[in-house]
Amino acid sequence: MKIYFAGSISGGRGDAELYAKIIKLLKNYGDVLTEHVGNPNLTATGEEISEEEIFNRDASWLAGCDVVVAEVTQPSLGVGFELFLGHTLGKKTICLFREQPGKRLSAIIAANKAFIIKRYKSLEDLPAIFDETLKR
Ligand code: 6IA
């Protein structure tokens, strides 16, 4: 199974360490195409390749994946766009939102019936969520 993991880059890297841990868990279920999203050395200003190369690479990985898993707690324009793109391509999509006081998931994501929305408190909650949503 090819997994496209989406997480905030330009939107803020506050959750980068969490993304790396999620990617490690996801590797139990398939190949993660976007391991760089969890790289703590990848800053908000991004990778050393051109924006066009990043877009073309990410769009083709997205088109070729079996499932999109997005951590949507840190709002990100790019993650929102990837969710839309995956949606138009009919990709199974799981959105992970960490419950925190004062934070709300955008209604345009939360209310989309095409997405599997999973609210969680901590990393320990995720194996059960992945067993339920990713195991064939
Ligand atoms: O808007 P954001 O940057 O937060 O969007 C993050 C999402 O878009 C991630 O899930 C990535 O798949 C993708 N993405 C956005 N920027 C990059 C990037 N470097 N490298 C890889 N994937 C990216 C940005 C460099 C650029 C500022 C020159």
PDB file of C-alpha atoms and ligand atoms in Angstrom:
ATOM      1  CA  MET A   1       0.000   0.000   0.000  1.00  0.00           C
ATOM      2  CA  LYS A   2       1.335   3.428  -0.980  1.00  0.00           C
ATOM      3  CA  ILE A   3       0.591   6.042   1.662  1.00  0.00           C
ATOM      4  CA  TYR A   4       0.749   9.792   0.967  1.00  0.00           C
ATOM      5  CA  PHE A   5       1.302  11.495   4.317  1.00  0.00           C
ATOM      6  CA  ALA A   6       0.463  15.219   4.374  1.00  0.00           C
ATOM      7  CA  GLY A   7       1.482  17.641   7.108  1.00  0.00           C
ATOM      8  CA  SER A   8       2.215  21.316   7.437  1.00  0.00           C
ATOM      9  CA  ILE A   9       5.498  22.718   6.096  1.00  0.00           C
ATOM     10  CA  SER A  10       5.092  26.422   5.243  1.00  0.00           C
ATOM     11  CA  GLY A  11       2.071  26.507   7.552  1.00  0.00           C
ATOM     12  CA  GLY A  12       4.380  25.943  10.560  1.00  0.00           C
ATOM     13  CA  ARG A  13       6.667  23.148  11.711  1.00  0.00           C
ATOM     14  CA  GLY A  14       5.501  22.922  15.337  1.00  0.00           C
ATOM     15  CA  ASP A  15       4.268  19.348  14.822  1.00  0.00           C
ATOM     16  CA  ALA A  16       7.228  18.081  12.752  1.00  0.00           C
ATOM     17  CA  GLU A  17       8.385  15.636  15.459  1.00  0.00           C
ATOM     18  CA  LEU A  18       4.879  14.239  15.747  1.00  0.00           C
ATOM     19  CA  TYR A  19       4.747  13.793  11.942  1.00  0.00           C
ATOM     20  CA  ALA A  20       7.971  11.744  12.105  1.00  0.00           C
ATOM     21  CA  LYS A  21       6.414   9.469  14.754  1.00  0.00           C
ATOM     22  CA  ILE A  22       3.220   9.089  12.719  1.00  0.00           C
ATOM     23  CA  ILE A  23       5.247   8.215   9.606  1.00  0.00           C
ATOM     24  CA  LYS A  24       7.102   5.551  11.638  1.00  0.00           C
ATOM     25  CA  LEU A  25       3.758   4.020  12.636  1.00  0.00           C
ATOM     26  CA  LEU A  26       2.430   4.229   9.066  1.00  0.00           C
ATOM     27  CA  LYS A  27       5.398   2.207   7.811  1.00  0.00           C
ATOM     28  CA  ASN A  28       3.806  -0.813   9.506  1.00  0.00           C
ATOM     29  CA  TYR A  29       1.011  -0.538   6.943  1.00  0.00           C
ATOM     30  CA  GLY A  30       2.794   0.320   3.699  1.00  0.00           C
ATOM     31  CA  ASP A  31       5.297   2.566   1.926  1.00  0.00           C
ATOM     32  CA  VAL A  32       5.194   6.216   2.968  1.00  0.00           C
ATOM     33  CA  LEU A  33       5.927   8.294  -0.155  1.00  0.00           C
ATOM     34  CA  THR A  34       6.425  11.605   1.662  1.00  0.00           C
ATOM     35  CA  GLU A  35       8.863  10.816   4.466  1.00  0.00           C
ATOM     36  CA  HIS A  36      10.465  14.290   4.181  1.00  0.00           C
ATOM     37  CA  VAL A  37       7.323  15.841   5.755  1.00  0.00           C
ATOM     38  CA  GLY A  38       8.520  14.425   9.108  1.00  0.00           C
ATOM     39  CA  ASN A  39      12.141  15.488   8.668  1.00  0.00           C
ATOM     40  CA  PRO A  40      12.951  17.907  11.520  1.00  0.00           C
ATOM     41  CA  ASN A  41      15.647  19.512   9.349  1.00  0.00           C
ATOM     42  CA  LEU A  42      13.069  20.454   6.730  1.00  0.00           C
ATOM     43  CA  THR A  43      12.249  24.025   7.694  1.00  0.00           C
ATOM     44  CA  ALA A  44       9.261  26.138   6.765  1.00  0.00           C
ATOM     45  CA  THR A  45      11.284  27.410   3.815  1.00  0.00           C
ATOM     46  CA  GLY A  46      11.434  23.866   2.491  1.00  0.00           C
ATOM     47  CA  GLU A  47      13.668  21.627   0.431  1.00  0.00           C
ATOM     48  CA  GLU A  48      16.539  22.469  -1.881  1.00  0.00           C
ATOM     49  CA  ILE A  49      14.569  21.767  -5.029  1.00  0.00           C
ATOM     50  CA  SER A  50      12.466  24.207  -7.014  1.00  0.00           C
ATOM     51  CA  GLU A  51       8.831  24.876  -6.177  1.00  0.00           C
ATOM     52  CA  GLU A  52       7.839  23.507  -9.592  1.00  0.00           C
ATOM     53  CA  GLU A  53       9.756  20.254  -8.960  1.00  0.00           C
ATOM     54  CA  ILE A  54       8.124  19.921  -5.530  1.00  0.00           C
ATOM     55  CA  PHE A  55       4.661  20.468  -7.008  1.00  0.00           C
ATOM     56  CA  ASN A  56       5.182  17.999  -9.880  1.00  0.00           C
ATOM     57  CA  ARG A  57       6.664  15.357  -7.577  1.00  0.00           C
ATOM     58  CA  ASP A  58       3.996  15.697  -4.896  1.00  0.00           C
ATOM     59  CA  ALA A  59       1.137  15.754  -7.456  1.00  0.00           C
ATOM     60  CA  SER A  60       2.397  12.584  -9.132  1.00  0.00           C
ATOM     61  CA  TRP A  61       2.893  10.799  -5.769  1.00  0.00           C
ATOM     62  CA  LEU A  62      -0.614  11.823  -4.808  1.00  0.00           C
ATOM     63  CA  ALA A  63      -2.018  10.498  -8.085  1.00  0.00           C
ATOM     64  CA  GLY A  64      -0.211   7.179  -7.538  1.00  0.00           C
ATOM     65  CA  CYS A  65      -1.021   6.604  -3.877  1.00  0.00           C
ATOM     66  CA  ASP A  66      -3.611   4.210  -2.427  1.00  0.00           C
ATOM     67  CA  VAL A  67      -4.460   6.321   0.597  1.00  0.00           C
ATOM     68  CA  VAL A  68      -3.902   9.867   1.851  1.00  0.00           C
ATOM     69  CA  VAL A  69      -3.259  10.337   5.578  1.00  0.00           C
ATOM     70  CA  ALA A  70      -3.226  14.007   6.612  1.00  0.00           C
ATOM     71  CA  GLU A  71      -2.398  15.448  10.026  1.00  0.00           C
ATOM     72  CA  VAL A  72      -4.641  18.518   9.929  1.00  0.00           C
ATOM     73  CA  THR A  73      -4.187  20.040  13.395  1.00  0.00           C
ATOM     74  CA  GLN A  74      -1.714  22.705  12.206  1.00  0.00           C
ATOM     75  CA  PRO A  75      -3.601  24.545   9.455  1.00  0.00           C
ATOM     76  CA  SER A  76      -1.750  24.472   6.136  1.00  0.00           C
ATOM     77  CA  LEU A  77      -2.761  25.741   2.703  1.00  0.00           C
ATOM     78  CA  GLY A  78      -0.744  22.985   1.047  1.00  0.00           C
ATOM     79  CA  VAL A  79      -2.372  20.194   3.093  1.00  0.00           C
ATOM     80  CA  GLY A  80      -5.802  21.663   2.301  1.00  0.00           C
ATOM     81  CA  PHE A  81      -4.945  21.666  -1.386  1.00  0.00           C
ATOM     82  CA  GLU A  82      -3.647  18.082  -1.220  1.00  0.00           C
ATOM     83  CA  LEU A  83      -6.902  17.025   0.440  1.00  0.00           C
ATOM     84  CA  PHE A  84      -8.863  18.613  -2.393  1.00  0.00           C
ATOM     85  CA  LEU A  85      -6.637  17.049  -5.049  1.00  0.00           C
ATOM     86  CA  GLY A  86      -6.927  13.615  -3.431  1.00  0.00           C
ATOM     87  CA  HIS A  87     -10.678  14.115  -3.212  1.00  0.00           C
ATOM     88  CA  THR A  88     -10.982  14.875  -6.944  1.00  0.00           C
ATOM     89  CA  LEU A  89      -8.911  11.749  -7.663  1.00  0.00           C
ATOM     90  CA  GLY A  90     -11.191   9.632  -5.458  1.00  0.00           C
ATOM     91  CA  LYS A  91      -8.462   8.727  -2.965  1.00  0.00           C
ATOM     92  CA  LYS A  92      -9.349   7.214   0.378  1.00  0.00           C
ATOM     93  CA  THR A  93      -8.442   9.982   2.820  1.00  0.00           C
ATOM     94  CA  ILE A  94      -7.939   9.927   6.579  1.00  0.00           C
ATOM     95  CA  CYS A  95      -7.687  13.254   8.423  1.00  0.00           C
ATOM     96  CA  LEU A  96      -6.118  13.185  11.885  1.00  0.00           C
ATOM     97  CA  PHE A  97      -7.061  16.066  14.171  1.00  0.00           C
ATOM     98  CA  ARG A  98      -5.567  16.406  17.647  1.00  0.00           C
ATOM     99  CA  GLU A  99      -8.155  17.647  20.117  1.00  0.00           C
ATOM    100  CA  GLN A 100      -6.960  20.742  21.963  1.00  0.00           C
ATOM    101  CA  PRO A 101      -8.788  23.441  23.887  1.00  0.00           C
ATOM    102  CA  GLY A 102      -9.603  26.381  21.660  1.00  0.00           C
ATOM    103  CA  LYS A 103      -8.730  24.608  18.386  1.00  0.00           C
ATOM    104  CA  ARG A 104     -11.329  23.660  15.816  1.00  0.00           C
ATOM    105  CA  LEU A 105     -11.046  21.765  12.586  1.00  0.00           C
ATOM    106  CA  SER A 106     -12.224  23.789   9.593  1.00  0.00           C
ATOM    107  CA  ALA A 107     -15.856  22.945   8.810  1.00  0.00           C
ATOM    108  CA  ILE A 108     -15.017  22.557   5.120  1.00  0.00           C
ATOM    109  CA  ILE A 109     -12.821  19.584   6.075  1.00  0.00           C
ATOM    110  CA  ALA A 110     -14.761  18.307   9.092  1.00  0.00           C
ATOM    111  CA  ALA A 111     -18.076  18.130   7.247  1.00  0.00           C
ATOM    112  CA  ASN A 112     -16.792  16.497   4.064  1.00  0.00           C
ATOM    113  CA  LYS A 113     -18.369  13.043   4.054  1.00  0.00           C
ATOM    114  CA  ALA A 114     -15.714  11.792   1.645  1.00  0.00           C
ATOM    115  CA  PHE A 115     -13.049  12.112   4.357  1.00  0.00           C
ATOM    116  CA  ILE A 116     -12.571   9.776   7.280  1.00  0.00           C
ATOM    117  CA  ILE A 117     -12.111  12.249  10.150  1.00  0.00           C
ATOM    118  CA  LYS A 118     -10.360  10.871  13.221  1.00  0.00           C
ATOM    119  CA  ARG A 119     -10.025  12.979  16.340  1.00  0.00           C
ATOM    120  CA  TYR A 120      -7.334  11.866  18.749  1.00  0.00           C
ATOM    121  CA  LYS A 121      -5.556  13.016  21.895  1.00  0.00           C
ATOM    122  CA  SER A 122      -2.073  11.562  21.562  1.00  0.00           C
ATOM    123  CA  LEU A 123       0.150   9.328  19.470  1.00  0.00           C
ATOM    124  CA  GLU A 124      -0.903   6.308  21.547  1.00  0.00           C
ATOM    125  CA  ASP A 125      -4.408   6.576  20.037  1.00  0.00           C
ATOM    126  CA  LEU A 126      -3.154   6.184  16.484  1.00  0.00           C
ATOM    127  CA  PRO A 127      -2.328   2.445  16.169  1.00  0.00           C
ATOM    128  CA  ALA A 128      -5.972   1.566  16.860  1.00  0.00           C
ATOM    129  CA  ILE A 129      -7.113   4.192  14.344  1.00  0.00           C
ATOM    130  CA  PHE A 130      -4.724   2.845  11.693  1.00  0.00           C
ATOM    131  CA  ASP A 131      -5.726  -0.778  12.421  1.00  0.00           C
ATOM    132  CA  GLU A 132      -9.327   0.224  11.827  1.00  0.00           C
ATOM    133  CA  THR A 133      -8.793   2.346   8.712  1.00  0.00           C
ATOM    134  CA  LEU A 134      -5.738   0.916   6.961  1.00  0.00           C
ATOM    135  CA  LYS A 135      -5.783  -2.837   7.538  1.00  0.00           C
ATOM    136  CA  ARG A 136      -7.149  -4.707   4.529  1.00  0.00           C
TER     137      ARG A 136
HETATM  138  O1  6IA B   1       1.422  24.916   2.671  1.00  0.00           O
HETATM  139  P1  6IA B   1       2.370  23.922   3.285  1.00  0.00           P
HETATM  140  O2  6IA B   1       3.792  24.135   2.872  1.00  0.00           O
HETATM  141  O3  6IA B   1       2.217  23.816   4.807  1.00  0.00           O
HETATM  142  O4  6IA B   1       1.936  22.517   2.651  1.00  0.00           O
HETATM  143  C1  6IA B   1       2.467  21.303   3.129  1.00  0.00           C
HETATM  144  C2  6IA B   1       2.116  20.154   2.196  1.00  0.00           C
HETATM  145  O5  6IA B   1       2.482  20.485   0.853  1.00  0.00           O
HETATM  146  C3  6IA B   1       2.871  18.878   2.568  1.00  0.00           C
HETATM  147  O6  6IA B   1       1.955  17.826   2.846  1.00  0.00           O
HETATM  148  C4  6IA B   1       3.756  18.560   1.373  1.00  0.00           C
HETATM  149  O7  6IA B   1       3.354  17.361   0.737  1.00  0.00           O
HETATM  150  C5  6IA B   1       3.577  19.722   0.417  1.00  0.00           C
HETATM  151  N1  6IA B   1       4.734  20.620   0.401  1.00  0.00           N
HETATM  152  C6  6IA B   1       4.693  21.949   0.554  1.00  0.00           C
HETATM  153  N2  6IA B   1       5.920  22.484   0.526  1.00  0.00           N
HETATM  154  C7  6IA B   1       6.764  21.460   0.362  1.00  0.00           C
HETATM  155  C8  6IA B   1       8.167  21.372   0.294  1.00  0.00           C
HETATM  156  N3  6IA B   1       8.943  22.452   0.379  1.00  0.00           N
HETATM  157  N4  6IA B   1       8.737  20.172   0.155  1.00  0.00           N
HETATM  158  C9  6IA B   1       7.958  19.084   0.055  1.00  0.00           C
HETATM  159  N5  6IA B   1       6.615  19.081   0.122  1.00  0.00           N
HETATM  160  C10 6IA B   1       6.020  20.263   0.269  1.00  0.00           C
HETATM  161  C11 6IA B   1       8.564  23.808   0.242  1.00  0.00           C
HETATM  162  C12 6IA B   1       9.680  24.574  -0.430  1.00  0.00           C
HETATM  163  C13 6IA B   1       9.238  25.898  -1.050  1.00  0.00           C
HETATM  164  C14 6IA B   1       8.861  26.934  -0.017  1.00  0.00           C
HETATM  165  C15 6IA B   1      10.345  26.349  -1.985  1.00  0.00           C
END
